[in-house]
Coordinates of C-alpha atoms and ligand atoms in Angstrom, one line a residue:
M6 CA -26.4 5.7 -8.9
Y7 CA -23.0 4.9 -10.4
P8 CA -20.2 7.0 -8.9
V9 CA -18.8 7.3 -12.4
E10 CA -21.0 7.1 -15.4
T11 CA -20.1 8.2 -18.9
R12 CA -22.1 7.9 -22.1
Q13 CA -20.5 8.0 -25.5
L14 CA -17.9 10.4 -24.2
T15 CA -15.9 11.8 -27.1
K16 CA -12.9 14.2 -26.9
I17 CA -11.3 15.6 -30.0
Y18 CA -8.3 17.9 -29.4
A19 CA -7.3 20.4 -32.0
S20 CA -3.6 20.5 -32.1
G21 CA -0.6 21.6 -34.0
L22 CA 0.1 25.1 -35.5
L23 CA -3.2 26.9 -36.1
K24 CA -5.0 23.9 -34.4
R25 CA -5.4 22.3 -37.8
F26 CA -4.9 18.7 -36.6
E27 CA -7.4 16.7 -34.8
V28 CA -6.4 14.2 -32.1
R29 CA -9.3 11.8 -31.3
A30 CA -8.4 11.1 -27.7
L31 CA -11.7 9.5 -26.8
E32 CA -14.4 8.0 -29.0
E33 CA -17.8 7.2 -27.6
V34 CA -16.5 5.8 -24.3
S35 CA -19.4 4.5 -22.0
I36 CA -18.2 3.3 -18.7
N37 CA -20.0 2.7 -15.4
V38 CA -18.2 2.3 -12.1
S39 CA -20.2 0.8 -9.2
P40 CA -20.0 2.0 -5.7
G41 CA -17.3 0.4 -3.6
E42 CA -15.3 -1.1 -6.4
I43 CA -11.8 -0.6 -7.7
F44 CA -12.0 0.0 -11.4
G45 CA -8.9 -0.1 -13.5
L46 CA -8.6 1.7 -16.8
L47 CA -5.8 0.2 -18.9
G48 CA -4.3 1.1 -22.2
P49 CA -1.1 1.8 -23.9
N50 CA 0.5 5.2 -23.9
G51 CA -1.7 7.8 -25.6
A52 CA -4.8 5.6 -25.3
G53 CA -6.8 8.4 -23.6
K54 CA -6.7 7.4 -20.0
T55 CA -5.6 10.7 -18.5
T56 CA -8.0 12.6 -20.8
F57 CA -10.9 10.5 -19.5
V58 CA -10.0 11.3 -15.9
R59 CA -9.5 15.0 -16.6
I60 CA -13.0 15.1 -18.1
L61 CA -14.5 13.4 -15.0
L62 CA -12.8 16.0 -12.8
G63 CA -14.1 18.9 -14.9
I64 CA -10.6 20.0 -15.9
T65 CA -11.1 19.2 -19.6
H66 CA -14.5 19.4 -21.4
P67 CA -15.8 16.7 -23.7
T68 CA -16.5 17.3 -27.4
S69 CA -19.7 15.3 -27.0
G70 CA -21.3 12.8 -24.8
T71 CA -22.0 13.0 -21.0
A72 CA -20.0 12.5 -17.9
A73 CA -21.5 12.2 -14.4
V74 CA -19.7 11.9 -11.1
L75 CA -21.5 10.9 -7.9
G76 CA -24.8 11.5 -9.7
E77 CA -24.0 15.0 -10.8
P78 CA -22.6 16.4 -14.1
A79 CA -18.8 16.3 -13.9
T80 CA -18.7 20.1 -14.2
N81 CA -20.5 20.6 -10.9
Y82 CA -17.9 22.1 -8.5
R83 CA -19.8 21.0 -5.4
I84 CA -19.0 17.4 -5.9
K85 CA -15.3 18.2 -5.7
K86 CA -15.5 18.0 -1.9
K87 CA -16.2 14.3 -2.2
I88 CA -13.5 13.5 -4.7
G89 CA -9.8 12.8 -4.3
F90 CA -7.3 13.0 -7.1
L91 CA -3.7 11.9 -7.6
P92 CA -2.6 13.4 -10.9
E93 CA 0.0 11.8 -13.2
N94 CA 3.4 13.4 -12.9
H95 CA 2.2 15.7 -10.2
R96 CA 4.3 18.7 -9.2
Y97 CA 3.9 20.2 -5.7
P98 CA 5.7 23.3 -4.5
M99 CA 9.3 22.0 -3.9
H100 CA 10.0 24.3 -0.9
L101 CA 7.3 22.6 1.1
T102 CA 7.9 19.7 3.4
G103 CA 5.8 16.5 3.2
E104 CA 3.4 17.6 5.9
G105 CA 3.4 21.1 4.4
V106 CA 2.0 19.7 1.1
L107 CA -0.8 18.0 3.1
R108 CA -1.5 21.2 5.0
Y109 CA -1.6 23.2 1.8
F110 CA -4.1 20.8 0.1
G111 CA -6.1 20.4 3.3
R112 CA -6.6 24.1 3.5
L113 CA -7.5 24.2 -0.2
S114 CA -10.2 21.7 0.7
G115 CA -11.5 24.0 3.4
M116 CA -10.0 22.1 6.4
G117 CA -8.1 23.6 9.2
G118 CA -7.2 23.6 13.0
S119 CA -6.9 20.4 15.0
H120 CA -9.1 18.5 12.6
L121 CA -6.6 19.0 9.8
K122 CA -3.6 18.3 12.0
K123 CA -5.1 15.0 13.1
R124 CA -5.9 14.0 9.5
I125 CA -2.3 14.8 8.4
D126 CA -0.9 12.6 11.2
E127 CA -3.2 9.8 10.3
L128 CA -2.4 10.0 6.6
L129 CA 1.4 10.2 7.2
H130 CA 1.1 6.9 9.1
I131 CA -1.1 5.3 6.5
V132 CA 1.3 6.0 3.7
N133 CA 4.3 5.3 5.9
M134 CA 5.9 8.7 5.5
N135 CA 5.8 9.9 9.1
Q136 CA 9.6 9.8 9.5
W137 CA 10.1 12.1 6.5
R138 CA 7.3 14.5 7.3
K139 CA 9.7 17.4 8.0
M140 CA 11.9 16.9 5.0
K141 CA 11.5 19.2 2.0
I142 CA 9.9 17.4 -0.8
R143 CA 12.7 18.6 -3.1
K144 CA 14.8 15.8 -1.5
Y145 CA 12.1 13.1 -1.8
S146 CA 12.5 10.1 -4.1
K147 CA 9.9 9.4 -6.7
G148 CA 8.3 6.7 -4.5
M149 CA 8.2 9.1 -1.6
L150 CA 6.5 11.7 -3.7
Q151 CA 3.9 9.2 -4.9
R152 CA 3.1 8.3 -1.3
I153 CA 2.7 12.0 -0.3
G154 CA 0.6 12.4 -3.5
L155 CA -1.6 9.5 -2.4
A156 CA -2.0 11.1 1.1
Q157 CA -2.9 14.4 -0.6
A158 CA -5.6 12.6 -2.6
L159 CA -7.1 11.3 0.6
I160 CA -6.9 14.5 2.7
N161 CA -10.6 15.3 2.5
D162 CA -11.7 11.7 3.2
P163 CA -13.2 11.5 -0.3
E164 CA -15.9 9.0 -1.4
L165 CA -14.5 8.7 -4.9
I166 CA -10.7 8.6 -5.6
F167 CA -9.1 9.0 -9.0
L168 CA -5.5 7.8 -9.2
D169 CA -3.5 8.4 -12.4
E170 CA -0.6 5.9 -12.4
P171 CA -0.4 5.8 -8.5
T172 CA 2.6 3.4 -8.4
D173 CA 4.7 5.0 -11.0
G174 CA 8.3 5.0 -9.8
V175 CA 7.5 3.1 -6.6
D176 CA 9.6 0.1 -5.6
P177 CA 7.9 -3.4 -5.2
V178 CA 7.5 -3.1 -1.4
G179 CA 6.0 0.4 -1.8
R180 CA 3.7 -0.9 -4.4
K181 CA 2.4 -3.6 -2.2
E182 CA 1.8 -1.0 0.5
I183 CA -0.1 1.2 -1.9
R184 CA -2.2 -1.8 -3.0
D185 CA -3.0 -2.6 0.6
I186 CA -4.0 1.0 1.3
L187 CA -6.3 0.9 -1.8
K188 CA -7.9 -2.4 -0.7
H189 CA -8.4 -1.0 2.8
L190 CA -10.1 2.1 1.3
R191 CA -12.3 -0.1 -0.8
D192 CA -13.3 -2.1 2.3
E193 CA -14.3 1.2 3.9
G194 CA -16.7 1.6 1.0
K195 CA -14.8 4.1 -1.1
T196 CA -14.8 3.9 -4.9
I197 CA -11.5 3.9 -6.6
F198 CA -10.8 4.7 -10.2
L199 CA -7.3 3.7 -11.3
N200 CA -5.4 4.5 -14.5
S201 CA -2.5 2.3 -15.1
H202 CA -0.3 0.5 -17.5
L203 CA 1.1 -1.8 -14.8
L204 CA -1.1 -4.7 -15.6
S205 CA 0.2 -7.2 -13.0
E206 CA -0.8 -4.7 -10.4
V207 CA -4.2 -3.9 -11.7
E208 CA -4.8 -7.6 -11.9
V209 CA -4.4 -8.1 -8.2
I210 CA -6.5 -5.2 -7.0
S211 CA -9.1 -4.3 -9.5
D212 CA -12.6 -5.7 -9.4
R213 CA -13.3 -4.7 -13.0
V214 CA -11.2 -3.3 -15.8
A215 CA -11.6 -1.7 -19.2
I216 CA -9.0 -1.6 -21.9
L217 CA -8.8 1.5 -23.9
K218 CA -7.0 1.7 -27.3
N219 CA -6.9 4.7 -29.6
G220 CA -9.6 6.3 -27.5
R221 CA -12.1 3.3 -27.7
V222 CA -13.0 0.7 -25.1
I223 CA -12.0 -2.6 -26.7
K224 CA -13.0 -4.8 -23.8
S225 CA -14.3 -4.5 -20.3
G226 CA -15.2 -6.9 -17.6
T227 CA -14.0 -8.5 -14.4
V228 CA -10.4 -9.6 -14.2
D229 CA -11.6 -13.2 -14.1
E230 CA -13.2 -12.7 -17.5
F231 CA -9.9 -11.6 -18.9
T232 CA -7.8 -14.3 -17.5
T233 CA -8.9 -17.7 -18.8
T234 CA -7.9 -21.0 -17.3
A235 CA -6.3 -23.5 -19.5
D236 CA -7.5 -27.1 -19.4
E237 CA -4.1 -28.2 -18.3
Y238 CA -2.0 -28.7 -15.3
E239 CA 1.6 -27.8 -14.9
I240 CA 3.7 -30.1 -12.8
L241 CA 7.0 -28.7 -11.3
Y242 CA 9.4 -31.3 -10.2
D243 CA 13.0 -32.0 -9.0
G244 CA 14.9 -34.8 -10.6
I245 CA 15.6 -36.0 -14.1
I246 CA 13.0 -37.3 -16.4
D247 CA 14.8 -39.2 -19.1
D248 CA 13.3 -40.5 -22.4
D249 CA 12.4 -43.8 -20.9
L250 CA 10.5 -42.3 -18.0
L251 CA 8.8 -39.9 -20.3
A252 CA 7.7 -42.7 -22.6
L253 CA 6.4 -44.6 -19.5
I254 CA 4.2 -41.7 -18.3
Q255 CA 3.1 -40.9 -21.8
A256 CA 1.8 -44.5 -22.0
I257 CA -0.2 -43.8 -18.8
D258 CA -1.6 -40.5 -20.1
G259 CA -1.2 -39.6 -23.7
S260 CA -1.6 -35.9 -23.1
V261 CA 1.7 -35.6 -21.2
R262 CA 4.2 -33.1 -22.7
L263 CA 7.6 -32.0 -21.3
E264 CA 8.4 -28.4 -22.1
N265 CA 11.2 -26.3 -20.7
G266 CA 11.5 -28.6 -17.7
I267 CA 7.8 -28.4 -16.9
L268 CA 5.4 -31.3 -17.4
H269 CA 2.0 -30.5 -18.8
V270 CA -0.9 -32.8 -18.6
A271 CA -4.5 -32.4 -19.7
A272 CA -6.9 -31.7 -16.8
G273 CA -9.6 -34.2 -18.0
N274 CA -8.7 -37.6 -16.5
K275 CA -8.0 -37.4 -12.7
E276 CA -7.2 -41.1 -12.4
S277 CA -4.5 -41.1 -15.0
I278 CA -3.0 -37.8 -13.6
N279 CA -2.7 -39.6 -10.2
S280 CA -1.1 -42.6 -11.9
V281 CA 1.4 -40.2 -13.6
L282 CA 2.3 -38.7 -10.3
D283 CA 2.7 -42.1 -8.7
A284 CA 5.0 -43.2 -11.6
L285 CA 7.1 -40.1 -11.2
R286 CA 7.4 -40.6 -7.4
S287 CA 8.3 -44.3 -7.7
H288 CA 11.1 -43.3 -10.1
G289 CA 12.6 -40.9 -7.5
I290 CA 11.1 -37.7 -8.9
F291 CA 10.0 -35.2 -6.3
V292 CA 6.8 -33.4 -7.3
K293 CA 7.1 -29.8 -6.1
S294 CA 3.7 -28.5 -7.3
M295 CA 0.8 -29.1 -9.6
S296 CA -1.3 -26.1 -10.7
Q297 CA -3.8 -25.2 -13.3
R298 CA -2.4 -22.8 -15.8
K299 CA -4.0 -19.3 -16.0
S300 CA -3.3 -16.7 -18.5
T301 CA -2.4 -13.4 -16.9
L302 CA -4.1 -10.1 -17.6
E303 CA -0.9 -9.1 -19.3
D304 CA -1.2 -12.0 -21.8
S305 CA -4.8 -11.1 -22.5
F306 CA -4.0 -7.3 -22.8
I307 CA -1.2 -7.9 -25.3
N308 CA -3.4 -10.2 -27.4
L309 CA -6.2 -7.7 -27.4
I310 CA -4.0 -4.8 -28.3
N311 CA -2.3 -6.7 -31.1
E312 CA -5.4 -8.3 -32.4
E313 CA -7.5 -5.2 -32.8
P314 CA -7.0 -3.6 -36.2
K315 CA -5.7 0.1 -36.0
Q316 CA -8.6 2.6 -36.1
Ligands
ATP25 N1 -4.0 19.1 -24.4 C1 -3.9 18.3 -25.4 N2 -3.8 18.8 -26.7 C2 -3.7 18.0 -27.8 N3 -3.6 16.6 -27.7 C3 -3.7 16.1 -26.5 C4 -3.8 16.9 -25.3 N4 -3.8 16.0 -24.2 C5 -3.7 14.8 -24.7 N5 -3.6 14.8 -26.1 C6 -3.5 13.6 -26.9 O1 -4.6 12.8 -26.7 C7 -4.2 11.4 -26.7 C8 -4.6 10.7 -25.4 O2 -3.7 11.2 -24.4 P1 -3.8 10.8 -22.9 O3 -2.8 11.6 -22.1 O4 -5.2 10.9 -22.4 O5 -3.3 9.3 -22.9 P2 -2.9 8.3 -21.8 O6 -3.7 7.0 -22.0 O7 -3.1 8.9 -20.4 O8 -1.4 8.0 -22.0 P3 -0.2 7.7 -21.0 O9 -0.2 6.2 -20.7 O10 1.1 8.0 -21.8 O11 -0.3 8.5 -19.8 C9 -2.7 11.4 -27.1 O12 -2.7 11.2 -28.5 C10 -2.3 12.8 -26.7 O13 -1.2 13.2 -27.5
MG26 MG1 -1.8 9.3 -18.8

């Protein structure tokens, strides 16, 4: 059983005055998410990511196709107990304190008493908000609101968690903390579905990703499949490589290039790479690092988005 399984999910919104215009938000989207994985749905603004999640939560209904969550149709309200959700641009009642928000949502999930109190304490520690628990959320920063939002999504200890742009407005330290929380949840066996346009982040935590554009999946796979390794090493160094030295190392290995202060050498011939390094060192150049170049998910995403002809 896939925790999330859609088949040819299509959503057409009728919009505009008299609902005369069609917005094709999703076109035949088929996605399977495996148990215990972090799945990242990526795509530019308006690609259909939020619509997809809203259908899985039973908030919006598809025009055609099917959506199943934890083995049940997405409209089955009983599965809601096992699901957590952090909406995009969420709005909680501003007069509540941080812990008040969690109490409110805990009660909505049918929790109460000491069990709820214990869970709130636990979550406030996990999201690092304990010291602000008594402050009204009106005074919270965007990052603080996101942390409380994440705690809210976890209040009922869900099996499956949907997060729509979870690190929106969160500073780099906070983002790292959120990533660590998500990894920890995955290690506990939870399944996490993430919508994001922050590619560098999705890259570090997702097991698999799909790229949505104009409502269609244009590519899906593991992050490794998206990030190709170039057959080339990059050498970072301290010192000055003048024309003579460059000519000398190019005579050792013809593939050597010097670009923007970084040496590039083809990965094929290990012996000549070693000789290049020796020559550099013997001419007083300090070799700081040598690494194989990898394209980032961002490079791959931008290429895909630009390549694909407009629908
Ligand atoms: N209730 C609605 N009525 C009409 N059109 C809608 C509605 N909700 C979304 N849309 C349209 O559907 C398309 C997909 O929107 P959606 O919010 O799912 O995109 P998204 O990928 O989440 O974008 P973002 O990255 O900006 O959050 C957009 O063209 C949007 O204008
Ligand atoms: Mg969205």
